């Protein structure tokens, strides 16, 4: 009990606390600095726009098949958004079209072009393949030819 009230204990506790605080601060600065650098690097890597847009003006204005008025309004709205260069929003607007009309090749084609413009080539190719299936289902040779050209452009860009 005498030891607990001794001035040496308070001196020891004060000294050890003062010694650990700078070490903790150095450790915290290093850890948070590394974490911050990693986060900034990842954000820059995923937000870096591609150098040249593969399909800046290429979009299919109207579907070849007959679709409902509500779906047509969504399709036309997404095409207008695409033409403004807001490809991510165009993708979001086109998704309800393919959910309601999964055989609309032009919608899948536009989604693929938009994904290519935002740099997501995997999703672009998947969407273009779905467009290819729909074009073949409707026997739309012009759509298939255009799709082949777009895939060649996408392949050339790497």
PDB file of C-alpha atoms in Angstrom:
ATOM      1  CA  UNK A   1       0.000   0.000   0.000  1.00  0.00           C
ATOM      2  CA  UNK A   2       2.886   2.277   0.725  1.00  0.00           C
ATOM      3  CA  UNK A   3       4.265   1.612  -2.751  1.00  0.00           C
ATOM      4  CA  UNK A   4       1.008   2.720  -4.396  1.00  0.00           C
ATOM      5  CA  UNK A   5       1.125   6.074  -2.719  1.00  0.00           C
ATOM      6  CA  UNK A   6       4.799   6.622  -3.281  1.00  0.00           C
ATOM      7  CA  UNK A   7       5.900   9.520  -5.489  1.00  0.00           C
ATOM      8  CA  UNK A   8       8.098   7.108  -7.458  1.00  0.00           C
ATOM      9  CA  UNK A   9       5.036   5.278  -8.795  1.00  0.00           C
ATOM     10  CA  UNK A  10       3.494   8.501 -10.068  1.00  0.00           C
ATOM     11  CA  UNK A  11       6.799   9.484 -11.616  1.00  0.00           C
ATOM     12  CA  UNK A  12       7.072   6.060 -13.287  1.00  0.00           C
ATOM     13  CA  UNK A  13       3.505   6.196 -14.609  1.00  0.00           C
ATOM     14  CA  UNK A  14       4.005   9.716 -15.913  1.00  0.00           C
ATOM     15  CA  UNK A  15       7.296   8.800 -17.539  1.00  0.00           C
ATOM     16  CA  UNK A  16       5.938   5.642 -19.173  1.00  0.00           C
ATOM     17  CA  UNK A  17       2.847   7.490 -20.447  1.00  0.00           C
ATOM     18  CA  UNK A  18       4.968  10.231 -21.929  1.00  0.00           C
ATOM     19  CA  UNK A  19       7.239   7.699 -23.563  1.00  0.00           C
ATOM     20  CA  UNK A  20       4.407   5.728 -25.202  1.00  0.00           C
ATOM     21  CA  UNK A  21       2.425   8.676 -26.565  1.00  0.00           C
ATOM     22  CA  UNK A  22       5.057   9.769 -29.123  1.00  0.00           C
ATOM     23  CA  UNK A  23       5.566   6.170 -30.226  1.00  0.00           C
ATOM     24  CA  UNK A  24       1.825   5.744 -30.674  1.00  0.00           C
ATOM     25  CA  UNK A  25       1.569   8.994 -32.607  1.00  0.00           C
ATOM     26  CA  UNK A  26       4.408   7.981 -34.915  1.00  0.00           C
ATOM     27  CA  UNK A  27       2.811   4.584 -35.445  1.00  0.00           C
ATOM     28  CA  UNK A  28      -0.610   6.148 -36.117  1.00  0.00           C
ATOM     29  CA  UNK A  29       0.821   8.658 -38.618  1.00  0.00           C
ATOM     30  CA  UNK A  30       2.663   5.920 -40.503  1.00  0.00           C
ATOM     31  CA  UNK A  31      -0.319   3.542 -40.600  1.00  0.00           C
ATOM     32  CA  UNK A  32      -2.839   6.212 -41.590  1.00  0.00           C
ATOM     33  CA  UNK A  33      -0.394   7.665 -44.110  1.00  0.00           C
ATOM     34  CA  UNK A  34       0.004   4.305 -45.827  1.00  0.00           C
ATOM     35  CA  UNK A  35      -3.752   3.679 -45.729  1.00  0.00           C
ATOM     36  CA  UNK A  36      -4.462   7.141 -47.109  1.00  0.00           C
ATOM     37  CA  UNK A  37      -1.956   6.673 -49.924  1.00  0.00           C
ATOM     38  CA  UNK A  38      -3.522   3.319 -50.804  1.00  0.00           C
ATOM     39  CA  UNK A  39      -7.038   4.752 -50.849  1.00  0.00           C
ATOM     40  CA  UNK A  40      -6.029   7.723 -53.002  1.00  0.00           C
ATOM     41  CA  UNK A  41      -4.195   5.425 -55.414  1.00  0.00           C
ATOM     42  CA  UNK A  42      -7.197   3.119 -55.782  1.00  0.00           C
ATOM     43  CA  UNK A  43      -9.605   6.005 -56.319  1.00  0.00           C
ATOM     44  CA  UNK A  44      -7.353   7.485 -58.993  1.00  0.00           C
ATOM     45  CA  UNK A  45      -6.927   4.118 -60.678  1.00  0.00           C
ATOM     46  CA  UNK A  46     -10.651   3.489 -60.929  1.00  0.00           C
ATOM     47  CA  UNK A  47     -11.643   7.050 -61.775  1.00  0.00           C
ATOM     48  CA  UNK A  48      -9.021   7.656 -64.437  1.00  0.00           C
ATOM     49  CA  UNK A  49     -10.926   8.146 -67.668  1.00  0.00           C
ATOM     50  CA  UNK A  50      -9.807   6.232 -70.693  1.00  0.00           C
ATOM     51  CA  UNK A  51      -7.660   8.248 -73.095  1.00  0.00           C
ATOM     52  CA  UNK A  52      -9.849   7.913 -76.187  1.00  0.00           C
ATOM     53  CA  UNK A  53     -13.513   6.995 -76.065  1.00  0.00           C
ATOM     54  CA  UNK A  54     -14.114   4.107 -78.440  1.00  0.00           C
ATOM     55  CA  UNK A  55     -17.727   5.093 -79.204  1.00  0.00           C
ATOM     56  CA  UNK A  56     -18.311   8.775 -78.341  1.00  0.00           C
ATOM     57  CA  UNK A  57     -21.007   9.368 -80.971  1.00  0.00           C
ATOM     58  CA  UNK A  58     -22.051   5.830 -81.786  1.00  0.00           C
ATOM     59  CA  UNK A  59     -25.484   4.998 -80.438  1.00  0.00           C
ATOM     60  CA  UNK A  60     -28.544   3.302 -81.876  1.00  0.00           C
ATOM     61  CA  UNK A  61     -31.441   5.762 -81.782  1.00  0.00           C
ATOM     62  CA  UNK A  62     -34.416   3.402 -82.147  1.00  0.00           C
ATOM     63  CA  UNK A  63     -35.028  -0.299 -81.633  1.00  0.00           C
ATOM     64  CA  UNK A  64     -35.918  -2.457 -84.622  1.00  0.00           C
ATOM     65  CA  UNK A  65     -38.567  -4.391 -82.715  1.00  0.00           C
ATOM     66  CA  UNK A  66     -41.889  -3.119 -81.450  1.00  0.00           C
ATOM     67  CA  UNK A  67     -41.816  -2.233 -77.742  1.00  0.00           C
ATOM     68  CA  UNK A  68     -44.349  -0.620 -75.404  1.00  0.00           C
ATOM     69  CA  UNK A  69     -44.610   3.164 -75.165  1.00  0.00           C
ATOM     70  CA  UNK A  70     -43.235   3.257 -71.611  1.00  0.00           C
ATOM     71  CA  UNK A  71     -40.212   1.166 -72.561  1.00  0.00           C
ATOM     72  CA  UNK A  72     -39.721   3.265 -75.706  1.00  0.00           C
ATOM     73  CA  UNK A  73     -39.700   6.419 -73.560  1.00  0.00           C
ATOM     74  CA  UNK A  74     -36.960   4.893 -71.377  1.00  0.00           C
ATOM     75  CA  UNK A  75     -35.011   3.883 -74.480  1.00  0.00           C
ATOM     76  CA  UNK A  76     -35.209   7.367 -76.027  1.00  0.00           C
ATOM     77  CA  UNK A  77     -34.298   8.993 -72.704  1.00  0.00           C
ATOM     78  CA  UNK A  78     -31.232   6.783 -72.316  1.00  0.00           C
ATOM     79  CA  UNK A  79     -30.118   7.578 -75.872  1.00  0.00           C
ATOM     80  CA  UNK A  80     -30.386  11.311 -75.116  1.00  0.00           C
ATOM     81  CA  UNK A  81     -28.337  10.817 -71.942  1.00  0.00           C
ATOM     82  CA  UNK A  82     -25.744   8.820 -73.902  1.00  0.00           C
ATOM     83  CA  UNK A  83     -25.439  11.639 -76.441  1.00  0.00           C
ATOM     84  CA  UNK A  84     -24.633  14.116 -73.645  1.00  0.00           C
ATOM     85  CA  UNK A  85     -21.657  11.943 -72.694  1.00  0.00           C
ATOM     86  CA  UNK A  86     -23.071  10.750 -69.386  1.00  0.00           C
ATOM     87  CA  UNK A  87     -22.526   7.068 -70.108  1.00  0.00           C
ATOM     88  CA  UNK A  88     -22.972   5.771 -66.559  1.00  0.00           C
ATOM     89  CA  UNK A  89     -26.437   7.332 -66.305  1.00  0.00           C
ATOM     90  CA  UNK A  90     -27.263   6.051 -69.783  1.00  0.00           C
ATOM     91  CA  UNK A  91     -26.460   2.526 -68.584  1.00  0.00           C
ATOM     92  CA  UNK A  92     -28.694   3.001 -65.544  1.00  0.00           C
ATOM     93  CA  UNK A  93     -31.532   4.267 -67.721  1.00  0.00           C
ATOM     94  CA  UNK A  94     -31.153   1.461 -70.262  1.00  0.00           C
ATOM     95  CA  UNK A  95     -31.269  -1.346 -67.677  1.00  0.00           C
ATOM     96  CA  UNK A  96     -35.064  -1.147 -67.170  1.00  0.00           C
ATOM     97  CA  UNK A  97     -35.438  -1.427 -70.947  1.00  0.00           C
ATOM     98  CA  UNK A  98     -33.594  -4.758 -71.097  1.00  0.00           C
ATOM     99  CA  UNK A  99     -35.366  -5.971 -67.958  1.00  0.00           C
ATOM    100  CA  UNK A 100     -38.742  -5.402 -69.602  1.00  0.00           C
ATOM    101  CA  UNK A 101     -37.668  -6.246 -73.161  1.00  0.00           C
ATOM    102  CA  UNK A 102     -34.705  -8.661 -72.882  1.00  0.00           C
ATOM    103  CA  UNK A 103     -34.800  -9.367 -76.620  1.00  0.00           C
ATOM    104  CA  UNK A 104     -34.214  -5.699 -77.545  1.00  0.00           C
ATOM    105  CA  UNK A 105     -30.847  -6.040 -79.270  1.00  0.00           C
ATOM    106  CA  UNK A 106     -30.382  -2.301 -79.712  1.00  0.00           C
ATOM    107  CA  UNK A 107     -30.707  -1.738 -75.958  1.00  0.00           C
ATOM    108  CA  UNK A 108     -28.046  -4.371 -75.230  1.00  0.00           C
ATOM    109  CA  UNK A 109     -25.900  -2.875 -77.985  1.00  0.00           C
ATOM    110  CA  UNK A 110     -26.149   0.632 -76.485  1.00  0.00           C
ATOM    111  CA  UNK A 111     -25.358  -0.716 -73.018  1.00  0.00           C
ATOM    112  CA  UNK A 112     -22.249  -2.393 -74.422  1.00  0.00           C
ATOM    113  CA  UNK A 113     -21.137   0.821 -76.127  1.00  0.00           C
ATOM    114  CA  UNK A 114     -21.671   2.806 -72.925  1.00  0.00           C
ATOM    115  CA  UNK A 115     -19.715   0.274 -70.848  1.00  0.00           C
ATOM    116  CA  UNK A 116     -16.872   0.512 -73.365  1.00  0.00           C
ATOM    117  CA  UNK A 117     -16.879   4.300 -73.010  1.00  0.00           C
ATOM    118  CA  UNK A 118     -16.561   4.104 -69.221  1.00  0.00           C
ATOM    119  CA  UNK A 119     -13.705   1.613 -69.567  1.00  0.00           C
ATOM    120  CA  UNK A 120     -15.461  -1.555 -68.381  1.00  0.00           C
ATOM    121  CA  UNK A 121     -14.608  -3.789 -71.325  1.00  0.00           C
ATOM    122  CA  UNK A 122     -15.713  -7.016 -69.620  1.00  0.00           C
ATOM    123  CA  UNK A 123     -19.267  -5.782 -69.173  1.00  0.00           C
ATOM    124  CA  UNK A 124     -19.140  -4.196 -72.625  1.00  0.00           C
ATOM    125  CA  UNK A 125     -18.313  -7.514 -74.281  1.00  0.00           C
ATOM    126  CA  UNK A 126     -20.963  -9.365 -72.248  1.00  0.00           C
ATOM    127  CA  UNK A 127     -23.610  -6.827 -73.262  1.00  0.00           C
ATOM    128  CA  UNK A 128     -22.528  -6.916 -76.898  1.00  0.00           C
ATOM    129  CA  UNK A 129     -22.757 -10.719 -76.884  1.00  0.00           C
ATOM    130  CA  UNK A 130     -26.312 -10.465 -75.545  1.00  0.00           C
ATOM    131  CA  UNK A 131     -27.020  -8.004 -78.360  1.00  0.00           C
ATOM    132  CA  UNK A 132     -25.588 -10.516 -80.818  1.00  0.00           C
ATOM    133  CA  UNK A 133     -27.936 -13.220 -79.547  1.00  0.00           C
ATOM    134  CA  UNK A 134     -30.913 -10.881 -79.849  1.00  0.00           C
ATOM    135  CA  UNK A 135     -29.877  -9.755 -83.354  1.00  0.00           C
ATOM    136  CA  UNK A 136     -29.650 -13.400 -84.430  1.00  0.00           C
ATOM    137  CA  UNK A 137     -33.008 -14.177 -82.832  1.00  0.00           C
ATOM    138  CA  UNK A 138     -34.619 -11.396 -84.896  1.00  0.00           C
ATOM    139  CA  UNK A 139     -32.438 -12.163 -87.952  1.00  0.00           C
ATOM    140  CA  UNK A 140     -31.191  -8.557 -88.112  1.00  0.00           C
ATOM    141  CA  UNK A 141     -28.136  -8.834 -90.370  1.00  0.00           C
ATOM    142  CA  UNK A 142     -27.384  -5.085 -90.311  1.00  0.00           C
ATOM    143  CA  UNK A 143     -27.213  -5.166 -86.516  1.00  0.00           C
ATOM    144  CA  UNK A 144     -24.872  -8.149 -86.571  1.00  0.00           C
ATOM    145  CA  UNK A 145     -22.559  -6.392 -89.040  1.00  0.00           C
ATOM    146  CA  UNK A 146     -22.506  -3.223 -86.966  1.00  0.00           C
ATOM    147  CA  UNK A 147     -21.836  -5.302 -83.873  1.00  0.00           C
ATOM    148  CA  UNK A 148     -18.860  -6.971 -85.567  1.00  0.00           C
ATOM    149  CA  UNK A 149     -17.425  -3.537 -86.420  1.00  0.00           C
ATOM    150  CA  UNK A 150     -17.889  -2.312 -82.852  1.00  0.00           C
ATOM    151  CA  UNK A 151     -16.240  -5.434 -81.417  1.00  0.00           C
ATOM    152  CA  UNK A 152     -13.299  -4.930 -83.802  1.00  0.00           C
ATOM    153  CA  UNK A 153     -12.913  -1.338 -82.572  1.00  0.00           C
ATOM    154  CA  UNK A 154     -13.078  -2.501 -78.971  1.00  0.00           C
ATOM    155  CA  UNK A 155     -10.516  -5.232 -79.631  1.00  0.00           C
ATOM    156  CA  UNK A 156      -8.160  -2.758 -81.343  1.00  0.00           C
ATOM    157  CA  UNK A 157      -8.226  -0.516 -78.284  1.00  0.00           C
ATOM    158  CA  UNK A 158      -7.115  -3.400 -76.125  1.00  0.00           C
TER     159      UNK A 158
END
